[in-house]
Amino acid sequence: MNVLGIIASGVAALFITVALAKSARRVALRPHVPDEPGGRAPRADVLRRTGGATAVLGVGTATGAALWLGAADGSAGSVGGLLAGAGTVAVLGLVHDLKPLGAAPRLAVQTGAAVLVVCLAGLSPAAGVLAVLWTVLVTNAFALLDHAHGLLTAVGLVTAAGLLACAVVGGDPALALLPTTLLAGLSGFLLHTWHPARLRLGAVGAQFTGFALAASGALVLAAAPAGRTAWAALPVLATVALADSGLVLISRRRAGRSPLRDTDDHIAHRLRRVRVTVPGAAVLAALWAAVPVASGTLVYAELLHPAFLLLPLAGTAAAVYALLRIPAYAPPRTAQSRTGSSRTASSRTASSRTTSSGVAPSRTAAARRAGATGAGAVIPAAAGAPGAKGAAPGQSAARTAAGQPTVPPPPTGRPAAEAATAAAERG
């Protein structure tokens, strides 16, 4: 396959993805009814979650057209297997977006798609087993990067560019077809998934991207010349995805959580806790991925010694260690704090009940004291003229035999303001 054919395929994937994504975005942002009959989610929300299908259609259409035109030369079986396997896991992701599936059926479908790629590529049994394991592992690692706006798209762009360069340098340009169209499709979709995202890759786009990158890397590794150190260079291209998966597994293991239960403990989540913005997290992840991708590409092209790959790996290990020190989970509540909170809640409930009953707390307490007084002894008659407000200064209030203060009876005369008005009229 010549260079012009590769460029034409990439341009076609770019324009198709941009056109489809723009149409999907217009429909998703159109005013719609909040809820549909039967309690189902609005169609616009479903379309926004599955926006990655536009990138899948753009990449798949361009790659399929190139295969139909005979652009893959003698590697049509390998490229066709890549496209068929990636399309299979894309359908799996679309089903998962609409109705979440368990881990077992997803792994089964991914393994079957990887076996299809290996069989059509004609790999040996040993290489085929390693390729299947690598493809399934890296597919899920890349899919887990879809936890922040634009993160997976940015990292996928950098990784696809590295695979494209390795395929061209390796002497089998046909294997560069899918990385080229994937690079163009993700470029056209990046603006729509950038924060604040109007469309998301979803499981359909994440599974397709991860499988295409993983399977393409495995086939480029298998087709590498004997003198190249492809076994060390190509796995480095998935450094960020594998680092995120390792970070999550170690963190959940230390916290005693299930490794299959997704939560906010990925790379972007931890960066957000140290005041890094969402676009900043995507840029940092892309720059992080660019270092091992560039190193691996240069080592594959025999421009660097393989020992230089230890530098990005050491930096990745240091970054994972630093991210592990950022708290990702809320501290567990102790028994004392739970008891204190329950007491506070009960006191708030009691006060709200008293207030809602329409009786002021002071009046309720006065009524309680009056009841206690009536049960203890007879209240002596209160002295003073009607309208008197209490005992004279220096005199103590009357008390019952039990020592409780008495409560004077309510006044029977006219209010003080009314009496003052009448006196003014008489004067």
Short mmCIF file of C-alpha atoms in Angstrom, two decimals:
data_model
loop_
_atom_site.label_atom_id
_atom_site.label_comp_id
_atom_site.label_asym_id
_atom_site.label_seq_id
_atom_site.Cartn_x
_atom_site.Cartn_y
_atom_site.Cartn_z
CA MET A 1 0.00 0.00 0.00
CA ASN A 2 1.50 3.38 -0.99
CA VAL A 3 1.68 6.55 1.05
CA LEU A 4 -1.05 8.27 -0.98
CA GLY A 5 -3.46 5.43 -0.19
CA ILE A 6 -2.75 5.78 3.53
CA ILE A 7 -3.31 9.54 3.40
CA ALA A 8 -6.53 9.16 1.41
CA SER A 9 -7.91 6.66 3.92
CA GLY A 10 -7.10 8.95 6.80
CA VAL A 11 -8.73 11.96 5.14
CA ALA A 12 -11.86 9.94 4.42
CA ALA A 13 -12.07 8.74 8.04
CA LEU A 14 -11.63 12.32 9.27
CA PHE A 15 -14.40 13.81 7.12
CA ILE A 16 -16.85 10.98 7.79
CA THR A 17 -16.31 11.18 11.54
CA VAL A 18 -16.65 14.96 11.60
CA ALA A 19 -19.89 14.86 9.60
CA LEU A 20 -21.47 12.12 11.71
CA ALA A 21 -20.35 13.62 15.01
CA LYS A 22 -21.69 17.04 14.06
CA SER A 23 -25.09 15.57 13.20
CA ALA A 24 -25.19 13.53 16.40
CA ARG A 25 -24.22 16.58 18.44
CA ARG A 26 -26.98 18.67 16.86
CA VAL A 27 -29.57 16.02 17.72
CA ALA A 28 -28.19 15.52 21.24
CA LEU A 29 -28.33 19.23 22.07
CA ARG A 30 -31.81 19.76 20.62
CA PRO A 31 -34.47 20.55 23.28
CA HIS A 32 -36.34 17.40 24.18
CA VAL A 33 -38.89 16.06 26.62
CA PRO A 34 -37.14 15.27 29.95
CA ASP A 35 -38.71 11.85 30.41
CA GLU A 36 -40.18 9.40 27.98
CA PRO A 37 -43.11 7.10 28.69
CA GLY A 38 -42.23 4.06 30.73
CA GLY A 39 -39.45 5.78 32.70
CA ARG A 40 -36.88 5.36 29.92
CA ALA A 41 -33.94 7.73 29.48
CA PRO A 42 -34.38 10.43 26.83
CA ARG A 43 -33.04 9.55 23.41
CA ALA A 44 -30.71 12.56 23.46
CA ASP A 45 -28.97 11.29 26.60
CA VAL A 46 -28.52 7.85 25.06
CA LEU A 47 -27.11 9.45 21.91
CA ARG A 48 -24.72 11.55 23.97
CA ARG A 49 -23.44 8.47 25.81
CA THR A 50 -22.96 6.48 22.62
CA GLY A 51 -21.40 9.29 20.59
CA GLY A 52 -18.31 7.15 20.00
CA ALA A 53 -20.29 5.20 17.44
CA THR A 54 -19.71 8.08 15.02
CA ALA A 55 -15.94 7.58 15.26
CA VAL A 56 -16.40 3.83 14.86
CA LEU A 57 -18.46 4.31 11.72
CA GLY A 58 -16.00 6.81 10.26
CA VAL A 59 -12.95 4.61 10.90
CA GLY A 60 -14.70 1.42 9.83
CA THR A 61 -16.09 2.89 6.63
CA ALA A 62 -12.75 4.31 5.52
CA THR A 63 -10.86 1.11 6.36
CA GLY A 64 -13.44 -1.09 4.69
CA ALA A 65 -13.41 1.03 1.54
CA ALA A 66 -9.61 0.79 1.39
CA LEU A 67 -9.79 -2.99 1.73
CA TRP A 68 -12.45 -3.22 -0.98
CA LEU A 69 -10.26 -1.16 -3.32
CA GLY A 70 -7.37 -3.56 -2.75
CA ALA A 71 -5.17 -1.12 -0.90
CA ALA A 72 -3.91 -3.67 1.64
CA ASP A 73 -1.89 -5.63 -0.93
CA GLY A 74 -0.92 -9.03 0.46
CA SER A 75 -1.97 -8.26 4.08
CA ALA A 76 -5.70 -8.12 3.38
CA GLY A 77 -6.33 -11.04 5.75
CA SER A 78 -4.57 -9.35 8.66
CA VAL A 79 -6.23 -5.97 8.09
CA GLY A 80 -9.61 -7.59 7.52
CA GLY A 81 -9.24 -9.54 10.77
CA LEU A 82 -8.36 -6.34 12.63
CA LEU A 83 -11.43 -4.59 11.28
CA ALA A 84 -13.73 -7.55 11.97
CA GLY A 85 -12.45 -8.00 15.54
CA ALA A 86 -12.65 -4.28 16.32
CA GLY A 87 -16.19 -4.14 14.89
CA THR A 88 -17.21 -7.08 17.08
CA VAL A 89 -16.07 -5.47 20.29
CA ALA A 90 -17.66 -2.18 19.16
CA VAL A 91 -21.02 -3.93 18.96
CA LEU A 92 -20.33 -5.37 22.40
CA GLY A 93 -19.65 -1.88 23.71
CA LEU A 94 -22.85 -0.52 22.18
CA VAL A 95 -24.88 -3.23 23.90
CA HIS A 96 -23.07 -2.45 27.16
CA ASP A 97 -23.94 1.24 26.80
CA LEU A 98 -27.62 0.45 26.37
CA LYS A 99 -27.80 -2.37 28.92
CA PRO A 100 -24.74 -2.98 31.16
CA LEU A 101 -23.21 -6.44 30.86
CA GLY A 102 -21.15 -8.44 33.32
CA ALA A 103 -17.42 -9.00 33.10
CA ALA A 104 -17.71 -12.63 31.94
CA PRO A 105 -19.63 -12.02 28.67
CA ARG A 106 -17.44 -9.06 27.82
CA LEU A 107 -14.24 -11.06 28.29
CA ALA A 108 -15.70 -13.92 26.25
CA VAL A 109 -16.52 -11.68 23.29
CA GLN A 110 -13.16 -9.90 23.47
CA THR A 111 -11.31 -13.21 23.55
CA GLY A 112 -13.27 -14.49 20.56
CA ALA A 113 -12.51 -11.34 18.58
CA ALA A 114 -8.80 -11.63 19.43
CA VAL A 115 -8.76 -15.28 18.34
CA LEU A 116 -10.36 -14.24 15.03
CA VAL A 117 -7.58 -11.70 14.44
CA VAL A 118 -4.87 -14.25 15.25
CA CYS A 119 -6.36 -16.89 12.97
CA LEU A 120 -6.74 -14.53 10.00
CA ALA A 121 -3.20 -13.22 10.51
CA GLY A 122 -1.77 -16.75 10.47
CA LEU A 123 0.28 -16.50 13.66
CA SER A 124 1.90 -19.54 15.25
CA PRO A 125 0.17 -21.13 18.27
CA ALA A 126 2.63 -19.71 20.80
CA ALA A 127 2.56 -16.24 19.28
CA GLY A 128 -1.21 -16.49 18.93
CA VAL A 129 -1.75 -17.22 22.62
CA LEU A 130 0.46 -14.30 23.63
CA ALA A 131 -1.30 -12.04 21.12
CA VAL A 132 -4.74 -12.98 22.48
CA LEU A 133 -3.71 -12.35 26.08
CA TRP A 134 -2.08 -9.05 25.17
CA THR A 135 -5.07 -7.90 23.12
CA VAL A 136 -7.64 -8.63 25.84
CA LEU A 137 -5.48 -7.02 28.55
CA VAL A 138 -4.70 -3.82 26.64
CA THR A 139 -8.26 -3.49 25.31
CA ASN A 140 -9.66 -3.30 28.83
CA ALA A 141 -6.78 -1.08 30.00
CA PHE A 142 -7.53 1.49 27.31
CA ALA A 143 -11.27 1.23 27.94
CA LEU A 144 -10.69 2.18 31.58
CA LEU A 145 -9.12 5.45 30.45
CA ASP A 146 -12.56 6.68 29.41
CA HIS A 147 -13.19 8.18 32.86
CA ALA A 148 -12.65 11.86 31.97
CA HIS A 149 -13.59 14.07 29.06
CA GLY A 150 -11.06 13.79 26.26
CA LEU A 151 -8.59 11.58 28.16
CA LEU A 152 -8.89 8.37 26.14
CA THR A 153 -9.14 10.30 22.88
CA ALA A 154 -5.93 12.22 23.57
CA VAL A 155 -3.97 9.16 24.70
CA GLY A 156 -5.36 7.14 21.77
CA LEU A 157 -4.17 9.79 19.32
CA VAL A 158 -0.61 9.62 20.66
CA THR A 159 -0.58 5.81 20.69
CA ALA A 160 -2.03 5.51 17.17
CA ALA A 161 0.65 7.88 15.87
CA GLY A 162 3.35 5.68 17.40
CA LEU A 163 1.86 2.51 15.90
CA LEU A 164 1.62 4.21 12.51
CA ALA A 165 5.31 5.12 12.62
CA CYS A 166 6.33 1.62 13.72
CA ALA A 167 4.28 0.00 10.94
CA VAL A 168 5.85 2.22 8.29
CA VAL A 169 9.37 1.65 9.62
CA GLY A 170 8.79 -2.10 9.90
CA GLY A 171 8.33 -2.49 6.16
CA ASP A 172 4.65 -3.57 6.17
CA PRO A 173 2.66 -0.40 5.38
CA ALA A 174 -0.60 -2.35 5.10
CA LEU A 175 -0.64 -2.71 8.88
CA ALA A 176 -0.55 1.08 9.08
CA LEU A 177 -4.03 1.34 7.52
CA LEU A 178 -6.08 0.90 10.69
CA PRO A 179 -3.79 3.09 12.88
CA THR A 180 -4.02 5.82 10.22
CA THR A 181 -7.80 5.82 10.01
CA LEU A 182 -8.06 5.54 13.80
CA LEU A 183 -5.75 8.53 14.21
CA ALA A 184 -7.88 10.56 11.80
CA GLY A 185 -11.18 9.46 13.35
CA LEU A 186 -10.10 10.31 16.89
CA SER A 187 -8.83 13.69 15.67
CA GLY A 188 -12.26 14.47 14.23
CA PHE A 189 -14.00 13.37 17.42
CA LEU A 190 -11.67 15.14 19.86
CA LEU A 191 -13.44 18.51 19.81
CA HIS A 192 -16.78 16.89 20.63
CA THR A 193 -15.46 14.90 23.59
CA TRP A 194 -13.28 17.70 24.99
CA HIS A 195 -14.44 19.23 28.27
CA PRO A 196 -17.26 20.07 28.54
CA ALA A 197 -18.07 17.07 26.38
CA ARG A 198 -21.12 17.20 24.11
CA LEU A 199 -20.55 13.60 23.05
CA ARG A 200 -18.76 10.76 24.81
CA LEU A 201 -16.88 7.82 23.40
CA GLY A 202 -18.81 5.48 25.64
CA ALA A 203 -18.12 1.77 25.76
CA VAL A 204 -18.65 1.46 22.01
CA GLY A 205 -15.86 3.90 21.19
CA ALA A 206 -13.58 2.88 24.07
CA GLN A 207 -13.74 -0.83 23.28
CA PHE A 208 -13.16 -0.20 19.57
CA THR A 209 -10.20 2.12 20.23
CA GLY A 210 -8.57 -0.19 22.75
CA PHE A 211 -8.97 -3.29 20.59
CA ALA A 212 -7.70 -1.58 17.45
CA LEU A 213 -4.60 -0.30 19.23
CA ALA A 214 -3.89 -3.58 21.06
CA ALA A 215 -4.43 -5.88 18.07
CA SER A 216 -2.52 -3.60 15.70
CA GLY A 217 0.42 -3.55 18.11
CA ALA A 218 0.40 -7.33 18.35
CA LEU A 219 0.42 -7.76 14.55
CA VAL A 220 3.12 -5.10 14.08
CA LEU A 221 5.19 -6.92 16.67
CA ALA A 222 4.68 -10.26 14.93
CA ALA A 223 5.59 -8.79 11.52
CA ALA A 224 8.72 -6.99 12.76
CA PRO A 225 12.06 -7.97 11.16
CA ALA A 226 14.21 -10.37 13.13
CA GLY A 227 16.88 -7.78 13.91
CA ARG A 228 14.55 -5.30 15.59
CA THR A 229 13.85 -5.22 19.32
CA ALA A 230 10.10 -5.01 18.81
CA TRP A 231 9.46 -7.18 21.88
CA ALA A 232 10.72 -4.30 24.06
CA ALA A 233 9.61 -1.29 22.02
CA LEU A 234 5.96 -1.93 21.18
CA PRO A 235 4.64 -2.86 24.66
CA VAL A 236 5.89 0.51 25.92
CA LEU A 237 3.29 2.23 23.73
CA ALA A 238 0.56 1.16 26.18
CA THR A 239 2.36 2.52 29.25
CA VAL A 240 -0.28 5.01 30.39
CA ALA A 241 -3.19 2.57 29.99
CA LEU A 242 -1.36 -0.17 31.89
CA ALA A 243 -0.24 2.33 34.55
CA ASP A 244 -3.83 3.40 35.15
CA SER A 245 -4.97 -0.22 35.48
CA GLY A 246 -2.11 -1.02 37.86
CA LEU A 247 -2.87 2.10 39.92
CA VAL A 248 -6.51 1.09 40.27
CA LEU A 249 -5.77 -2.53 41.18
CA ILE A 250 -3.15 -1.62 43.79
CA SER A 251 -5.32 1.09 45.30
CA ARG A 252 -8.41 -1.11 45.58
CA ARG A 253 -6.37 -4.00 46.94
CA ARG A 254 -4.92 -1.82 49.68
CA ALA A 255 -8.37 -0.42 50.53
CA GLY A 256 -10.00 -3.85 50.60
CA ARG A 257 -12.36 -3.03 47.72
CA SER A 258 -13.50 -5.18 44.84
CA PRO A 259 -11.25 -4.78 41.77
CA LEU A 260 -14.28 -5.02 39.46
CA ARG A 261 -16.29 -2.25 41.10
CA ASP A 262 -15.52 0.98 39.28
CA THR A 263 -15.15 4.13 41.35
CA ASP A 264 -13.39 7.52 41.28
CA ASP A 265 -9.82 6.29 41.77
CA HIS A 266 -8.29 6.59 38.29
CA ILE A 267 -5.55 8.95 37.13
CA ALA A 268 -7.79 11.89 36.26
CA HIS A 269 -9.79 11.54 39.49
CA ARG A 270 -6.64 11.82 41.59
CA LEU A 271 -5.35 14.74 39.56
CA ARG A 272 -8.65 16.52 40.13
CA ARG A 273 -8.11 16.17 43.89
CA VAL A 274 -4.93 18.21 43.61
CA ARG A 275 -6.76 20.98 41.70
CA VAL A 276 -5.88 19.91 38.15
CA THR A 277 -8.66 20.78 35.72
CA VAL A 278 -10.32 18.20 33.49
CA PRO A 279 -8.65 19.51 30.29
CA GLY A 280 -5.38 19.72 32.21
CA ALA A 281 -5.65 16.07 33.21
CA ALA A 282 -6.17 15.06 29.58
CA VAL A 283 -3.18 17.13 28.45
CA LEU A 284 -0.96 15.69 31.19
CA ALA A 285 -1.99 12.14 30.27
CA ALA A 286 -1.24 12.80 26.59
CA LEU A 287 2.19 14.23 27.43
CA TRP A 288 2.82 11.29 29.73
CA ALA A 289 1.96 8.89 26.90
CA ALA A 290 4.09 10.81 24.39
CA VAL A 291 7.34 10.09 26.25
CA PRO A 292 7.19 6.25 26.16
CA VAL A 293 5.61 6.28 22.68
CA ALA A 294 8.43 8.39 21.28
CA SER A 295 11.03 6.29 23.07
CA GLY A 296 9.52 3.03 21.84
CA THR A 297 9.28 4.29 18.27
CA LEU A 298 12.92 5.40 18.25
CA VAL A 299 14.04 2.09 19.71
CA TYR A 300 11.97 0.21 17.12
CA ALA A 301 13.62 2.26 14.37
CA GLU A 302 17.02 1.35 15.87
CA LEU A 303 17.81 4.98 16.60
CA LEU A 304 18.05 4.40 20.37
CA HIS A 305 19.41 1.60 22.48
CA PRO A 306 16.71 -0.49 24.23
CA ALA A 307 18.19 0.50 27.59
CA PHE A 308 16.70 3.97 27.11
CA LEU A 309 13.25 2.43 27.62
CA LEU A 310 14.06 2.12 31.31
CA LEU A 311 13.80 5.89 31.69
CA PRO A 312 10.09 6.26 30.81
CA LEU A 313 9.31 3.09 32.74
CA ALA A 314 11.05 4.44 35.83
CA GLY A 315 9.22 7.74 35.45
CA THR A 316 5.91 5.89 35.16
CA ALA A 317 6.63 3.92 38.32
CA ALA A 318 7.40 7.17 40.17
CA ALA A 319 4.20 8.76 38.87
CA VAL A 320 2.11 5.79 40.01
CA TYR A 321 3.73 5.95 43.45
CA ALA A 322 2.96 9.66 43.70
CA LEU A 323 -0.65 9.13 42.60
CA LEU A 324 -1.10 6.38 45.19
CA ARG A 325 -0.34 8.92 47.91
CA ILE A 326 -3.31 11.04 46.85
CA PRO A 327 -6.37 9.87 48.83
CA ALA A 328 -9.03 8.46 46.54
CA TYR A 329 -11.56 7.09 49.03
CA ALA A 330 -13.45 8.73 51.88
CA PRO A 331 -12.18 7.67 55.34
CA PRO A 332 -14.36 5.04 57.02
CA ARG A 333 -16.76 6.32 59.66
CA THR A 334 -15.95 5.17 63.19
CA ALA A 335 -18.53 3.96 65.72
CA GLN A 336 -18.11 7.12 67.84
CA SER A 337 -18.80 9.42 64.89
CA ARG A 338 -21.83 7.36 63.92
CA THR A 339 -23.17 7.60 67.53
CA GLY A 340 -22.59 11.34 67.63
CA SER A 341 -24.31 11.89 64.34
CA SER A 342 -27.29 9.79 65.42
CA ARG A 343 -27.62 11.83 68.62
CA THR A 344 -27.47 15.05 66.67
CA ALA A 345 -30.09 13.79 64.25
CA SER A 346 -32.41 12.74 67.08
CA SER A 347 -32.09 16.13 68.81
CA ARG A 348 -32.81 17.91 65.53
CA THR A 349 -35.87 15.70 65.00
CA ALA A 350 -37.18 16.44 68.49
CA SER A 351 -36.75 20.19 68.06
CA SER A 352 -38.45 20.13 64.68
CA ARG A 353 -41.39 18.20 66.14
CA THR A 354 -41.75 20.75 68.92
CA THR A 355 -41.64 23.64 66.48
CA SER A 356 -44.09 22.05 64.04
CA SER A 357 -46.62 21.43 66.82
CA GLY A 358 -47.19 25.20 67.03
CA VAL A 359 -46.18 25.52 70.75
CA ALA A 360 -43.08 27.47 71.67
CA PRO A 361 -40.48 25.63 73.78
CA SER A 362 -40.65 28.16 76.63
CA ARG A 363 -44.42 27.89 76.84
CA THR A 364 -44.22 24.10 76.85
CA ALA A 365 -41.75 24.21 79.72
CA ALA A 366 -43.98 26.65 81.61
CA ALA A 367 -46.92 24.31 81.13
CA ARG A 368 -44.82 21.44 82.50
CA ARG A 369 -43.93 23.48 85.59
CA ALA A 370 -47.55 24.48 86.06
CA GLY A 371 -48.59 20.84 85.93
CA ALA A 372 -45.99 19.90 88.48
CA THR A 373 -47.10 22.74 90.74
CA GLY A 374 -50.71 21.76 90.59
CA ALA A 375 -49.88 18.24 91.62
CA GLY A 376 -47.75 19.38 94.60
CA ALA A 377 -49.67 22.08 96.49
CA VAL A 378 -52.30 24.81 96.25
CA ILE A 379 -51.10 28.02 94.60
CA PRO A 380 -51.74 31.06 96.85
CA ALA A 381 -53.72 33.93 95.44
CA ALA A 382 -51.60 36.45 93.61
CA ALA A 383 -51.56 39.94 95.10
CA GLY A 384 -51.63 43.14 93.19
CA ALA A 385 -53.91 45.00 90.93
CA PRO A 386 -54.94 43.71 87.52
CA GLY A 387 -52.32 44.44 84.96
CA ALA A 388 -49.44 44.08 87.46
CA LYS A 389 -46.43 42.54 85.73
CA GLY A 390 -44.83 40.69 88.66
CA ALA A 391 -43.34 41.05 92.10
CA ALA A 392 -41.83 44.26 93.27
CA PRO A 393 -38.07 44.69 93.05
CA GLY A 394 -36.29 43.07 95.97
CA GLN A 395 -39.14 40.66 96.70
CA SER A 396 -38.93 37.00 95.86
CA ALA A 397 -41.66 35.32 93.85
CA ALA A 398 -44.13 33.10 95.71
CA ARG A 399 -43.27 29.41 95.74
CA THR A 400 -45.16 26.19 96.43
CA ALA A 401 -44.48 23.74 99.23
CA ALA A 402 -42.28 21.75 96.86
CA GLY A 403 -40.11 24.83 96.19
CA GLN A 404 -41.35 25.45 92.65
CA PRO A 405 -42.15 29.05 91.56
CA THR A 406 -45.80 29.82 91.18
CA VAL A 407 -47.41 30.95 87.96
CA PRO A 408 -49.79 33.93 88.35
CA PRO A 409 -53.23 33.62 86.77
CA PRO A 410 -53.83 35.46 83.52
CA PRO A 411 -54.98 39.08 83.92
CA THR A 412 -58.73 39.68 83.84
CA GLY A 413 -58.71 43.42 83.34
CA ARG A 414 -58.23 45.47 80.25
CA PRO A 415 -54.84 45.60 78.59
CA ALA A 416 -52.48 48.36 79.71
CA ALA A 417 -52.66 50.24 76.43
CA GLU A 418 -56.47 50.30 76.53
CA ALA A 419 -56.49 51.50 80.16
CA ALA A 420 -54.07 54.33 79.36
CA THR A 421 -56.32 55.45 76.49
CA ALA A 422 -59.39 55.53 78.73
CA ALA A 423 -57.55 57.57 81.42
CA ALA A 424 -56.46 60.09 78.82
CA GLU A 425 -60.09 60.50 77.67
CA ARG A 426 -61.32 61.07 81.25
CA GLY A 427 -58.62 63.65 81.86
#
